[in-house]
């Protein structure tokens, strides 16, 4: 199992214990009075059988407080995600933070700063880079490069999952779309892994049938689920942080009830992103301070519920370039998410809302992940780390510590050394090409691609993956979801 | 016996153990081993550390630790070299120190270690070194290079004072002058008439080689 980072101090809080309870009571009231719109007949029946007030015509479920609270209690406080390499399994929950590879629909051209659909090769290379970086704990082959030149949209998630599995032995994220989860579940079962699939909530207070279909399939297959509570404040949810968190918590408890009705004890975590709408452009303000504030509040609420959290405050920026804005928006969000107790953090590689991804950015982000992870581990205070006798022994100048065993033994674990940050002395920087962190990250990517080989699938595993892909391709072709023209191009690209 | 002593001496340096390196150096002298060979063995060990530093496998704490382990053993061997009049091959002799008024030791020690790993003989005068101490050491050791460190903006001027003293003593043409330290730039080095400046310890060793090659 990967250790990730364990927080060694109290989590950051933005609201008091009394305020946490006010928000919780507000969410219970919303669930009981307004309830959720649930567009799924079987789920409506499950809610009704459990004692909810269900209006089948309106597809509205009003959930009593006792059921919401009981269901939250039934959710496990942590769960296992099985990787292809079992040494890389994750145990999500508690005081542990894992970083998850980020997302972005399109490939970013670093010469023009314009985006375009990615190729199969570019997806493969980005996965190899993610596999090489220790601080990508959960790989996400699925949600980056979803817009492709050579793969029909309906097959992108499965092809991306296959590329993720072929080019990384780490645990994998997944999702759902037009029944593709049926094939993903089959693949996971035959490979002996679990996935960490996420499913959407349509805010405000609505869960669509396709998300519930997928959730039920995963739960019944013994795979943990990760419902998302995404809210654009001022549009899909109220504008104030407190009210948005009330709505978020109503969503969390609604999902908890559904999950526990399908299978008591079934594990879930909650992915969330509560960010304000830009009142000029209408787009969600990822990377904003509000996004970080609601992250702290939601982490407080999820700690109360003992449900693992997956944060997204650092997963993207509004910047179109890999620049100062991109760096500070992502880093601030990442740090605040971690300090406030997020268990899983979507992070390395994405920017410009959910538009772009680049492995060079994932390398830069990975330095931030290491920085944040080191901070979480805190400062050890022990006889060895206090080193009182050493301070006495070295004494004043000309005494120094560079020659001591204590320095040699402790510096690497006490201090984090980023892989690509520019740390050259100024004169050396002048004569070695005036390289900035972006240039150094590009060089690092080349180095990884030249030197890192992920542990490949065995012949049998490759056969399993390819057979299931073939089955899915034919299924969607027969359903008319892949046109003849798309099929020809697709088959050519796979050659 | 000889091999065992050499191995232990090298091991002491590679384990940054000053006490053990001095003990094994003494043992080597007690056993009447050739002091030139003993120095070569130590240089071989410190070169291993220098190479590890170059590959980013070892870092300054290891470099300085090994340098100090070698420094602890060197006087014992040098006394024997002096007594017998034996000569070692070296890349050159460097007198170095942190200038008068400046108590900063660490950067200067790093440079000393890098010079040793590159085959130079180093006479380290320490910190707060007066200009006449530099002059005397240059004369005594017939130095090829004098290397001066200054971290403080208030002490950089002292480097110029030493260069003036070299001129007065008629030594300026005989020794190359290297300067370094946090407050120093290439422009300043040019202004005070130094022969070279390096921004880092590995750069200083490379510079020393270049100065003597010219």
XYZ file of C-alpha atoms in Angstrom:
709
model
C 0.000 0.000 0.000
C 1.206 3.505 -0.779
C 1.605 5.584 2.370
C 0.732 8.955 0.870
C 1.139 11.755 3.400
C -0.126 11.624 6.968
C -1.076 14.937 8.546
C 0.634 15.252 11.929
C -1.269 18.235 13.316
C -4.823 19.460 13.773
C -6.602 20.243 10.527
C -7.257 23.831 9.527
C -10.808 24.967 10.356
C -12.746 27.974 9.122
C -15.949 27.531 11.131
C -16.675 26.600 14.742
C -18.128 23.294 15.949
C -21.465 25.086 16.527
C -21.427 26.413 12.964
C -20.738 22.903 11.659
C -23.907 21.776 13.445
C -25.913 24.718 12.036
C -24.910 23.717 8.514
C -25.711 20.059 9.211
C -29.177 20.935 10.575
C -29.793 23.171 7.563
C -28.889 20.322 5.213
C -31.177 17.911 7.101
C -34.017 20.439 6.813
C -33.460 20.870 3.068
C -33.439 17.080 2.576
C -36.659 16.633 4.568
C -38.558 19.605 3.157
C -37.395 20.086 -0.446
C -35.520 16.839 -0.897
C -33.741 15.642 -4.012
C -34.914 15.131 -7.562
C -33.950 11.539 -8.375
C -34.413 10.451 -11.979
C -34.288 6.727 -11.462
C -37.269 4.440 -10.861
C -35.472 1.711 -8.916
C -33.800 4.287 -6.688
C -37.146 6.016 -6.079
C -38.568 2.682 -4.953
C -35.589 2.067 -2.637
C -36.087 5.504 -1.051
C -39.839 4.879 -0.665
C -39.321 1.451 0.925
C -36.888 2.971 3.413
C -39.465 5.476 4.679
C -38.814 8.538 2.526
C -41.641 10.704 1.245
C -41.442 9.985 -2.495
C -43.404 11.821 -5.200
C -43.095 9.532 -8.216
C -44.526 12.063 -10.638
C -42.130 14.844 -9.618
C -39.403 12.252 -9.010
C -38.822 13.967 -5.708
C -37.489 12.254 -2.608
C -37.848 13.885 0.797
C -35.508 12.172 3.230
C -36.187 12.116 6.975
C -33.326 13.259 9.203
C -33.001 9.935 11.036
C -32.454 8.042 7.777
C -29.896 10.571 6.532
C -27.947 10.396 9.795
C -28.183 6.617 10.032
C -26.920 6.250 6.445
C -23.997 8.587 7.066
C -23.040 6.470 10.078
C -23.122 3.318 7.950
C -20.622 4.691 5.419
C -17.128 3.317 6.125
C -14.636 5.977 7.208
C -12.013 4.602 4.839
C -11.779 2.194 1.940
C -9.302 0.308 -0.183
C -8.601 0.961 -3.851
C -6.773 -2.002 -5.372
C -4.046 -1.288 -7.903
C -2.596 -3.559 -10.581
C 0.576 -3.552 -8.487
C -0.789 -4.350 -5.024
C 2.130 -2.444 -3.469
C 0.399 0.631 -4.864
C -3.020 0.057 -3.305
C -4.536 3.076 -1.565
C -6.442 3.237 1.722
C -8.483 6.395 1.361
C -9.603 8.143 4.548
C -8.389 9.190 8.008
C -5.483 11.618 8.232
C -3.951 10.468 4.966
C -3.603 12.583 1.842
C -3.112 11.099 -1.592
C -2.601 13.070 -4.786
C -4.485 12.092 -7.901
C -3.477 12.886 -11.469
C -5.418 15.885 -12.774
C -7.608 16.300 -15.809
C -8.113 18.444 -18.894
C -9.933 17.712 -22.122
C -7.310 18.776 -24.656
C -3.592 18.706 -25.315
C -1.759 21.997 -24.797
C 0.745 23.020 -27.466
C 3.573 24.631 -25.496
C 4.810 26.620 -28.512
C 1.539 28.345 -29.377
C -0.279 27.962 -26.024
C -3.267 26.760 -28.018
C -5.107 23.519 -27.339
C -6.074 20.691 -29.686
C -7.377 17.114 -29.431
C -4.697 14.698 -28.249
C -3.361 11.600 -29.993
C -3.046 8.045 -28.680
C 0.726 8.564 -28.368
C 0.330 11.799 -26.381
C -2.008 10.065 -23.941
C 0.488 7.246 -23.551
C 3.385 9.623 -22.876
C 1.403 11.613 -20.296
C 0.548 8.348 -18.518
C 4.190 7.253 -18.468
C 5.138 10.571 -16.869
C 2.376 10.156 -14.250
C 3.566 6.619 -13.536
C 7.116 7.870 -12.991
C 6.181 10.460 -10.371
C 6.012 9.209 -6.777
C 3.528 11.858 -5.717
C 0.890 10.786 -8.220
C -0.688 8.184 -5.965
C -3.917 7.616 -7.876
C -3.558 7.595 -11.645
C -6.370 8.970 -13.724
C -5.991 7.823 -17.277
C -9.614 8.572 -17.958
C -10.318 12.237 -17.431
C -7.477 13.828 -19.319
C -7.440 14.036 -23.095
C -11.103 13.099 -23.445
C -11.278 14.995 -26.705
C -9.408 12.860 -29.197
C -8.409 13.023 -32.811
C -8.549 9.321 -33.383
C -11.013 7.741 -30.940
C -14.834 8.051 -31.176
C -16.208 9.956 -28.141
C -18.136 6.970 -26.819
C -14.962 4.855 -26.581
C -12.658 7.511 -25.107
C -13.169 6.594 -21.457
C -12.506 2.898 -22.015
C -9.542 3.488 -24.317
C -8.136 5.952 -21.788
C -8.600 3.433 -18.988
C -6.807 0.829 -21.076
C -3.967 3.260 -21.769
C -3.880 4.042 -18.028
C -3.609 0.369 -17.171
C -1.031 -0.362 -19.869
C 1.212 2.547 -18.937
C 0.905 2.616 -15.174
C 0.668 0.003 -12.446
C -0.963 2.496 -10.057
C -4.594 2.459 -8.896
C -6.968 4.069 -11.403
C -9.827 6.555 -11.316
C -12.835 6.004 -13.570
C -16.319 7.369 -14.308
C -19.357 6.366 -16.292
C -20.907 7.178 -19.657
C -23.394 5.361 -21.833
C -22.991 2.071 -19.958
C -19.191 1.982 -20.368
C -19.000 1.165 -16.664
C -20.259 -2.345 -17.533
C -17.061 -2.956 -19.500
C -14.882 -1.184 -16.906
C -16.292 -3.357 -14.112
C -15.612 -6.463 -16.181
C -12.040 -5.318 -16.807
C -11.500 -4.516 -13.120
C -12.875 -7.870 -11.978
C -10.794 -9.880 -14.418
C -7.640 -7.932 -13.549
C -8.330 -8.179 -9.797
C -8.359 -4.419 -9.247
C -10.960 -1.962 -8.023
C -11.408 1.462 -9.522
C -12.323 4.720 -7.833
C -15.211 5.776 -10.092
C -16.792 9.191 -9.776
C -20.353 10.163 -10.684
C -22.035 13.511 -11.091
C -24.709 15.318 -9.168
C -26.618 17.931 -11.177
C -26.866 20.944 -8.906
C -29.110 22.063 -7.452
C -30.217 18.882 -5.703
C -30.663 16.552 -8.654
C -29.237 13.129 -9.493
C -29.717 11.862 -13.015
C -30.504 8.275 -13.910
C -27.232 7.510 -15.693
C -25.231 8.423 -12.557
C -27.464 6.229 -10.406
C -27.304 3.331 -12.867
C -23.521 3.509 -12.714
C -23.444 3.872 -8.927
C -25.658 0.815 -8.444
C -23.564 -1.246 -10.864
C -20.350 -0.314 -9.067
C -21.770 -0.832 -5.575
C -23.137 -4.231 -6.507
C -19.747 -5.160 -7.994
C -18.056 -4.265 -4.688
C -16.360 -1.187 -6.126
C -16.267 2.008 -4.019
C -17.958 5.061 -5.512
C -17.116 8.742 -5.468
C -20.165 10.959 -6.043
C -19.358 14.575 -6.905
C -20.932 17.592 -5.299
C -20.023 20.263 -7.815
C -21.655 23.643 -7.317
C -21.121 26.914 -9.169
C -22.165 29.404 -6.509
C -24.638 32.033 -7.665
C -25.901 29.741 -10.457
C -26.177 26.068 -9.486
C -26.138 26.906 -5.792
C -26.460 29.832 -3.413
C -23.787 32.526 -3.514
C -22.691 32.438 0.114
C -20.168 29.891 1.337
C -22.376 28.708 4.211
C -25.445 28.139 2.019
C -23.425 26.428 -0.710
C -22.025 24.077 1.926
C -25.578 23.393 3.187
C -26.522 22.356 -0.350
C -23.311 20.344 -0.656
C -24.076 18.485 2.573
C -27.646 17.741 1.483
C -26.114 16.171 -1.618
C -23.575 14.197 0.447
C -26.284 12.796 2.713
C -28.577 12.052 -0.238
C -25.823 9.951 -1.816
C -25.076 8.296 1.534
C -28.712 7.200 1.817
C -28.796 5.843 -1.728
C -25.476 3.997 -1.330
C -26.467 2.389 1.957
C -29.888 1.402 0.609
C -28.251 -0.385 -2.323
C -25.786 -2.177 -0.048
C -25.290 -1.429 3.655
C -21.650 -0.720 4.416
C -20.784 0.104 0.807
C -17.855 2.539 0.733
C -17.948 5.977 -0.819
C -15.984 9.186 -0.737
C -17.258 12.581 -1.838
C -15.580 14.673 -4.507
C -16.539 18.304 -4.313
C -15.836 21.724 -5.760
C -17.861 24.705 -4.552
C -16.676 27.716 -6.516
C -18.253 31.080 -7.340
C -19.484 32.003 -10.786
C -17.556 34.784 -12.499
C -20.225 37.459 -12.674
C -18.913 38.845 -15.943
C -18.183 35.727 -17.948
C -20.455 33.223 -16.205
C -17.684 30.641 -15.899
C -16.852 28.874 -12.623
C -13.976 30.546 -10.773
C -11.676 27.612 -10.099
C -8.605 28.643 -8.167
C -10.479 31.413 -6.360
C -10.109 32.059 -2.643
C -13.790 31.148 -2.233
C -13.083 27.710 -3.658
C -10.457 27.218 -0.968
C -12.781 28.519 1.778
C -15.598 26.156 0.839
C -13.034 23.358 0.632
C -12.067 23.894 4.262
C -15.733 24.004 5.287
C -16.676 20.886 3.318
C -13.665 19.050 4.775
C -14.920 20.000 8.239
C -18.374 18.653 7.418
C -17.030 15.417 5.904
C -14.855 14.904 8.975
C -18.040 15.164 11.062
C -19.651 12.568 8.795
C -16.504 10.403 8.764
C -16.769 10.164 4.986
C -13.493 10.487 3.005
C -13.154 13.648 0.947
C -11.755 14.268 -2.505
C -10.932 17.927 -3.056
C -10.558 19.863 -6.252
C -9.465 23.336 -5.083
C -5.989 22.862 -6.593
C -6.924 20.811 -9.599
C -7.066 23.667 -12.055
C -6.575 27.366 -12.633
C -8.198 29.825 -14.985
C -4.851 30.497 -16.629
C -4.421 29.369 -20.222
C -0.662 29.163 -19.862
C 1.702 27.442 -17.469
C 2.514 30.713 -15.731
C 2.490 32.572 -12.420
C -1.321 32.597 -12.145
C -1.508 28.897 -12.886
C 1.127 28.244 -10.225
C -0.392 30.300 -7.463
C -3.998 29.324 -8.028
C -3.193 25.628 -8.051
C -0.678 25.769 -5.193
C -2.918 27.776 -2.863
C -5.797 25.378 -3.455
C -3.565 22.345 -2.986
C -2.113 23.621 0.277
C -5.459 24.662 1.756
C -7.074 21.348 0.734
C -4.275 19.446 2.415
C -4.151 21.550 5.594
C -7.886 21.169 6.091
C -7.831 17.386 5.844
C -8.678 16.398 2.268
C -7.971 12.692 1.739
C -7.604 12.655 -2.002
C -6.645 15.665 -4.042
C -7.130 15.963 -7.805
C -4.015 17.788 -8.844
C -1.169 17.153 -11.280
C -1.394 18.322 -14.879
C -4.573 20.298 -15.618
C -5.380 23.996 -16.104
C -7.758 26.456 -17.804
C -10.830 25.115 -15.955
C -11.142 21.619 -17.366
C -9.824 22.419 -20.826
C -6.173 21.486 -20.927
C -3.633 19.007 -19.619
C 0.091 18.687 -20.186
C 2.638 16.302 -18.643
C 5.071 19.215 -18.230
C 2.514 20.903 -15.972
C 2.054 17.614 -14.111
C 5.810 17.611 -13.419
C 5.694 21.168 -12.052
C 2.594 20.355 -10.006
C 4.366 17.314 -8.644
C 6.941 19.592 -7.011
C 4.043 21.417 -5.320
C 2.577 18.079 -4.194
C 5.891 17.131 -2.594
C 6.121 20.532 -0.918
C 2.598 20.262 0.490
C 3.100 16.649 1.504
C 6.271 17.531 3.377
C 4.474 20.318 5.220
C 1.702 17.912 6.303
C 4.210 15.629 7.938
C 5.136 18.426 10.361
C 8.293 18.866 12.405
C 9.388 16.027 14.631
C 10.346 17.043 18.168
C 12.440 14.337 19.852
C 15.814 14.067 21.563
C 17.341 13.320 18.187
C 15.689 16.209 16.364
C 16.198 18.711 19.217
C 19.947 17.978 19.102
C 20.708 20.035 22.202
C 24.055 18.368 22.817
C 25.021 18.954 19.187
C 24.252 22.691 19.469
C 26.499 22.834 22.526
C 29.192 20.804 20.823
C 29.326 22.979 17.663
C 29.198 26.248 19.621
C 29.611 29.714 18.069
C 31.472 30.615 14.820
C 33.661 29.105 13.416
C 31.591 26.050 14.445
C 29.149 24.912 11.786
C 26.766 22.087 11.029
C 27.639 21.160 7.480
C 30.190 18.622 8.671
C 28.008 16.902 11.271
C 26.560 13.410 11.132
C 23.263 14.937 12.265
C 23.097 17.061 9.104
C 24.078 14.153 6.866
C 21.522 11.856 8.422
C 18.597 14.228 8.601
C 18.720 16.734 5.772
C 17.003 14.638 3.149
C 14.056 13.589 5.255
C 13.731 16.927 7.067
C 13.848 19.041 3.915
C 12.009 18.562 0.648
C 14.027 19.008 -2.528
C 11.880 19.855 -5.575
C 12.765 18.058 -8.784
C 12.547 20.917 -11.260
C 12.403 24.282 -9.458
C 15.182 26.614 -10.625
C 17.635 26.703 -7.728
C 20.818 27.526 -9.611
C 23.070 30.275 -8.248
C 22.542 33.411 -10.355
C 25.919 33.427 -12.164
C 25.542 29.736 -13.012
C 22.005 30.423 -14.272
C 23.404 33.127 -16.567
C 25.854 30.799 -18.246
C 23.683 27.674 -18.452
C 20.965 29.075 -20.685
C 18.901 31.131 -18.174
C 16.524 28.193 -17.693
C 13.261 28.689 -15.844
C 11.192 26.020 -14.109
C 9.108 25.438 -17.238
C 12.230 24.691 -19.299
C 13.575 22.433 -16.570
C 10.238 20.582 -16.450
C 10.371 20.035 -20.218
C 13.850 18.552 -19.819
C 12.581 16.378 -16.983
C 9.760 15.086 -19.188
C 12.248 14.127 -21.905
C 14.391 12.412 -19.286
C 11.411 10.431 -17.931
C 10.285 9.377 -21.399
C 13.828 8.250 -22.248
C 14.371 6.364 -19.012
C 11.108 5.254 -17.386
C 9.381 2.051 -18.410
C 6.152 1.281 -16.532
C 5.642 -2.329 -15.468
C 3.755 -3.718 -18.484
C 0.572 -5.771 -18.391
C 1.265 -9.507 -18.552
C 0.264 -11.230 -21.794
C -2.857 -12.547 -20.100
C -3.777 -9.128 -18.672
C -3.225 -7.546 -22.085
C -5.537 -10.159 -23.612
C -8.224 -9.359 -21.016
C -7.998 -5.611 -21.693
C -7.951 -5.965 -25.472
C -10.816 -8.497 -25.566
C -13.035 -6.255 -23.446
C -12.167 -3.249 -25.614
C -13.065 -5.242 -28.721
C -16.366 -6.237 -27.159
C -17.119 -2.598 -26.259
C -16.163 -1.317 -29.711
C -18.600 -3.748 -31.354
C -21.324 -3.001 -28.782
C -21.196 0.731 -29.516
C -20.830 0.152 -33.265
C -23.966 -2.022 -33.274
C -25.798 0.557 -31.178
C -25.013 3.136 -33.859
C -22.914 5.229 -31.446
C -19.856 4.944 -33.679
C -20.437 6.063 -37.279
C -18.859 4.248 -40.237
C -16.597 7.210 -40.838
C -15.471 7.281 -37.183
C -14.949 3.526 -37.264
C -12.619 3.664 -40.266
C -10.488 6.395 -38.717
C -10.525 4.639 -35.334
C -9.356 1.311 -36.740
C -6.612 3.070 -38.680
C -5.381 4.821 -35.527
C -5.289 1.556 -33.598
C -3.054 -0.151 -36.160
C 48.858 -5.031 6.247
C 49.386 -2.162 3.795
C 46.187 -2.944 1.911
C 44.228 -3.245 5.148
C 45.436 0.160 6.345
C 44.709 1.831 3.007
C 41.229 0.280 2.913
C 40.434 1.454 6.419
C 41.749 4.926 5.765
C 39.618 5.225 2.640
C 36.632 3.794 4.501
C 37.070 6.416 7.247
C 36.913 9.206 4.649
C 33.963 7.623 2.850
C 32.180 7.354 6.196
C 33.058 10.958 7.107
C 34.846 9.780 10.266
C 37.606 12.267 11.185
C 38.664 10.371 14.287
C 39.127 7.107 12.403
C 40.916 8.764 9.478
C 43.464 10.381 11.825
C 43.966 7.067 13.630
C 44.515 5.114 10.413
C 46.854 7.808 9.082
C 48.904 7.499 12.264
C 48.852 3.725 11.938
C 50.136 4.065 8.362
C 53.028 6.211 9.578
C 53.773 3.819 12.455
C 53.967 0.991 9.937
C 56.365 3.116 7.842
C 54.148 3.134 4.775
C 55.101 5.430 1.904
C 53.481 8.821 2.745
C 53.038 9.609 -0.957
C 51.026 6.418 -1.420
C 48.992 7.184 1.699
C 48.106 10.643 0.377
C 47.181 9.101 -2.966
C 44.864 6.625 -1.235
C 43.119 9.443 0.612
C 42.814 11.488 -2.576
C 41.301 8.475 -4.281
C 38.656 8.247 -1.535
C 37.752 11.900 -1.662
C 37.541 11.771 -5.438
C 34.858 9.100 -5.071
C 32.882 11.549 -2.934
C 33.503 14.337 -5.461
C 32.221 12.149 -8.274
C 29.094 11.296 -6.254
C 28.545 15.023 -5.777
C 28.856 15.547 -9.523
C 26.212 12.899 -10.145
C 23.801 14.452 -7.576
C 24.085 11.334 -5.450
C 26.012 13.019 -2.642
C 25.592 16.582 -1.437
C 27.396 19.291 0.499
C 27.111 17.633 3.940
C 28.819 14.511 2.573
C 31.383 16.544 0.659
C 32.344 18.605 3.680
C 32.245 15.558 5.987
C 34.685 13.705 3.735
C 36.812 16.832 3.338
C 37.132 17.197 7.078
C 37.979 13.523 7.527
C 40.792 14.009 5.023
C 41.851 17.239 6.698
C 42.161 15.448 10.037
C 44.569 12.901 8.535
C 46.567 15.215 6.269
C 48.884 16.903 8.851
C 50.022 13.491 10.076
C 51.075 12.462 6.574
C 52.438 15.889 5.682
C 54.781 15.870 8.660
C 56.298 12.650 7.291
C 56.450 14.063 3.754
C 58.312 17.081 5.082
C 60.696 14.924 7.087
C 61.573 12.665 4.179
C 61.460 15.384 1.542
C 59.227 13.194 -0.646
C 57.101 14.991 -3.239
C 53.576 14.202 -4.403
C 52.235 15.014 -7.771
C 49.526 17.597 -7.486
C 47.499 19.855 -9.720
C 48.912 22.840 -7.844
C 49.066 24.443 -4.416
C 46.286 26.739 -3.273
C 46.434 28.984 -0.223
C 42.915 29.899 0.821
C 41.060 31.677 3.561
C 38.182 33.945 4.462
C 39.421 37.525 4.546
C 40.011 39.700 7.583
C 36.822 40.819 9.329
C 34.820 37.945 7.943
C 34.046 34.891 10.082
C 32.300 32.794 7.446
C 33.819 29.369 7.185
C 31.437 27.094 5.373
C 31.699 28.241 1.761
C 35.454 28.408 2.049
C 35.567 24.853 3.450
C 33.445 23.625 0.576
C 35.858 25.178 -1.903
C 38.784 23.562 -0.044
C 37.150 20.159 -0.342
C 36.373 20.568 -4.011
C 39.971 21.628 -4.670
C 41.277 18.576 -2.819
C 38.966 16.269 -4.737
C 40.369 17.776 -7.918
C 43.946 16.957 -6.956
C 45.106 20.296 -5.538
C 47.135 20.683 -2.389
C 45.269 23.079 -0.161
C 46.627 25.255 2.614
C 43.524 26.383 4.493
C 44.278 29.448 6.607
C 40.773 29.487 8.123
C 38.689 32.584 8.742
C 39.432 36.226 9.589
C 42.776 35.960 7.766
C 45.016 39.055 7.740
C 46.739 40.051 4.494
C 50.213 39.301 5.889
C 49.057 35.752 6.755
C 48.150 35.240 3.096
C 51.535 36.641 2.000
C 53.523 34.486 4.418
C 51.653 31.306 3.463
C 52.138 31.975 -0.262
C 55.866 32.339 0.297
C 56.143 29.367 2.632
C 54.236 26.921 0.436
C 55.323 28.362 -2.877
C 51.653 28.611 -3.773
C 50.328 28.730 -7.320
C 46.983 30.217 -6.370
C 45.587 32.328 -3.570
C 41.836 31.956 -3.072
C 39.925 34.438 -0.947
C 36.386 34.227 0.353
C 34.180 37.063 1.602
C 30.491 36.799 2.386
C 29.842 40.264 3.750
C 29.532 43.401 1.642
C 31.590 45.098 4.349
C 34.562 42.758 3.900
C 34.828 42.380 0.135
C 37.188 45.350 0.049
C 39.713 43.298 2.011
C 40.211 41.114 -1.076
C 41.447 44.188 -2.900
C 43.772 44.998 0.010
C 45.358 41.534 -0.259
C 45.883 41.997 -4.006
C 47.598 45.338 -3.333
C 49.816 43.652 -0.741
C 50.739 40.955 -3.295
C 51.845 43.695 -5.678
C 53.934 45.387 -3.000
C 55.621 42.076 -2.167
C 56.346 41.398 -5.841
C 54.174 38.257 -5.738
C 51.313 39.318 -7.975
C 52.828 37.873 -11.157
C 53.716 34.665 -9.378
C 50.306 33.666 -8.037
C 46.876 33.573 -9.573
C 44.156 35.227 -7.512
C 40.712 33.658 -7.151
C 37.864 35.337 -5.305
C 34.441 34.115 -4.257
C 31.693 34.416 -1.689
C 28.137 35.586 -1.441
C 28.932 39.261 -1.925
C 31.176 38.789 -4.962
C 30.321 39.105 -8.646
C 32.377 38.769 -11.833
C 32.228 42.559 -12.225
C 33.704 43.054 -8.768
C 36.403 40.447 -9.417
C 37.395 42.285 -12.612
C 37.348 45.631 -10.836
C 39.773 44.607 -8.094
C 42.062 42.861 -10.565
C 41.494 39.225 -9.587
C 42.278 36.526 -12.152
C 39.071 34.651 -11.664
C 35.740 34.330 -9.884
C 33.439 31.323 -9.465
C 29.910 31.328 -8.070
C 30.056 27.856 -6.528
C 32.480 25.397 -4.966
C 32.586 23.006 -7.954
C 33.028 26.092 -10.174
C 36.005 27.160 -8.048
C 37.812 23.874 -8.653
C 37.209 24.145 -12.386
C 38.421 27.750 -12.328
C 41.625 26.752 -10.513
C 42.371 24.185 -13.214
C 41.749 26.752 -15.952
C 43.955 29.393 -14.307
C 46.912 27.038 -14.082
C 46.362 25.673 -17.596
C 46.632 29.188 -19.011
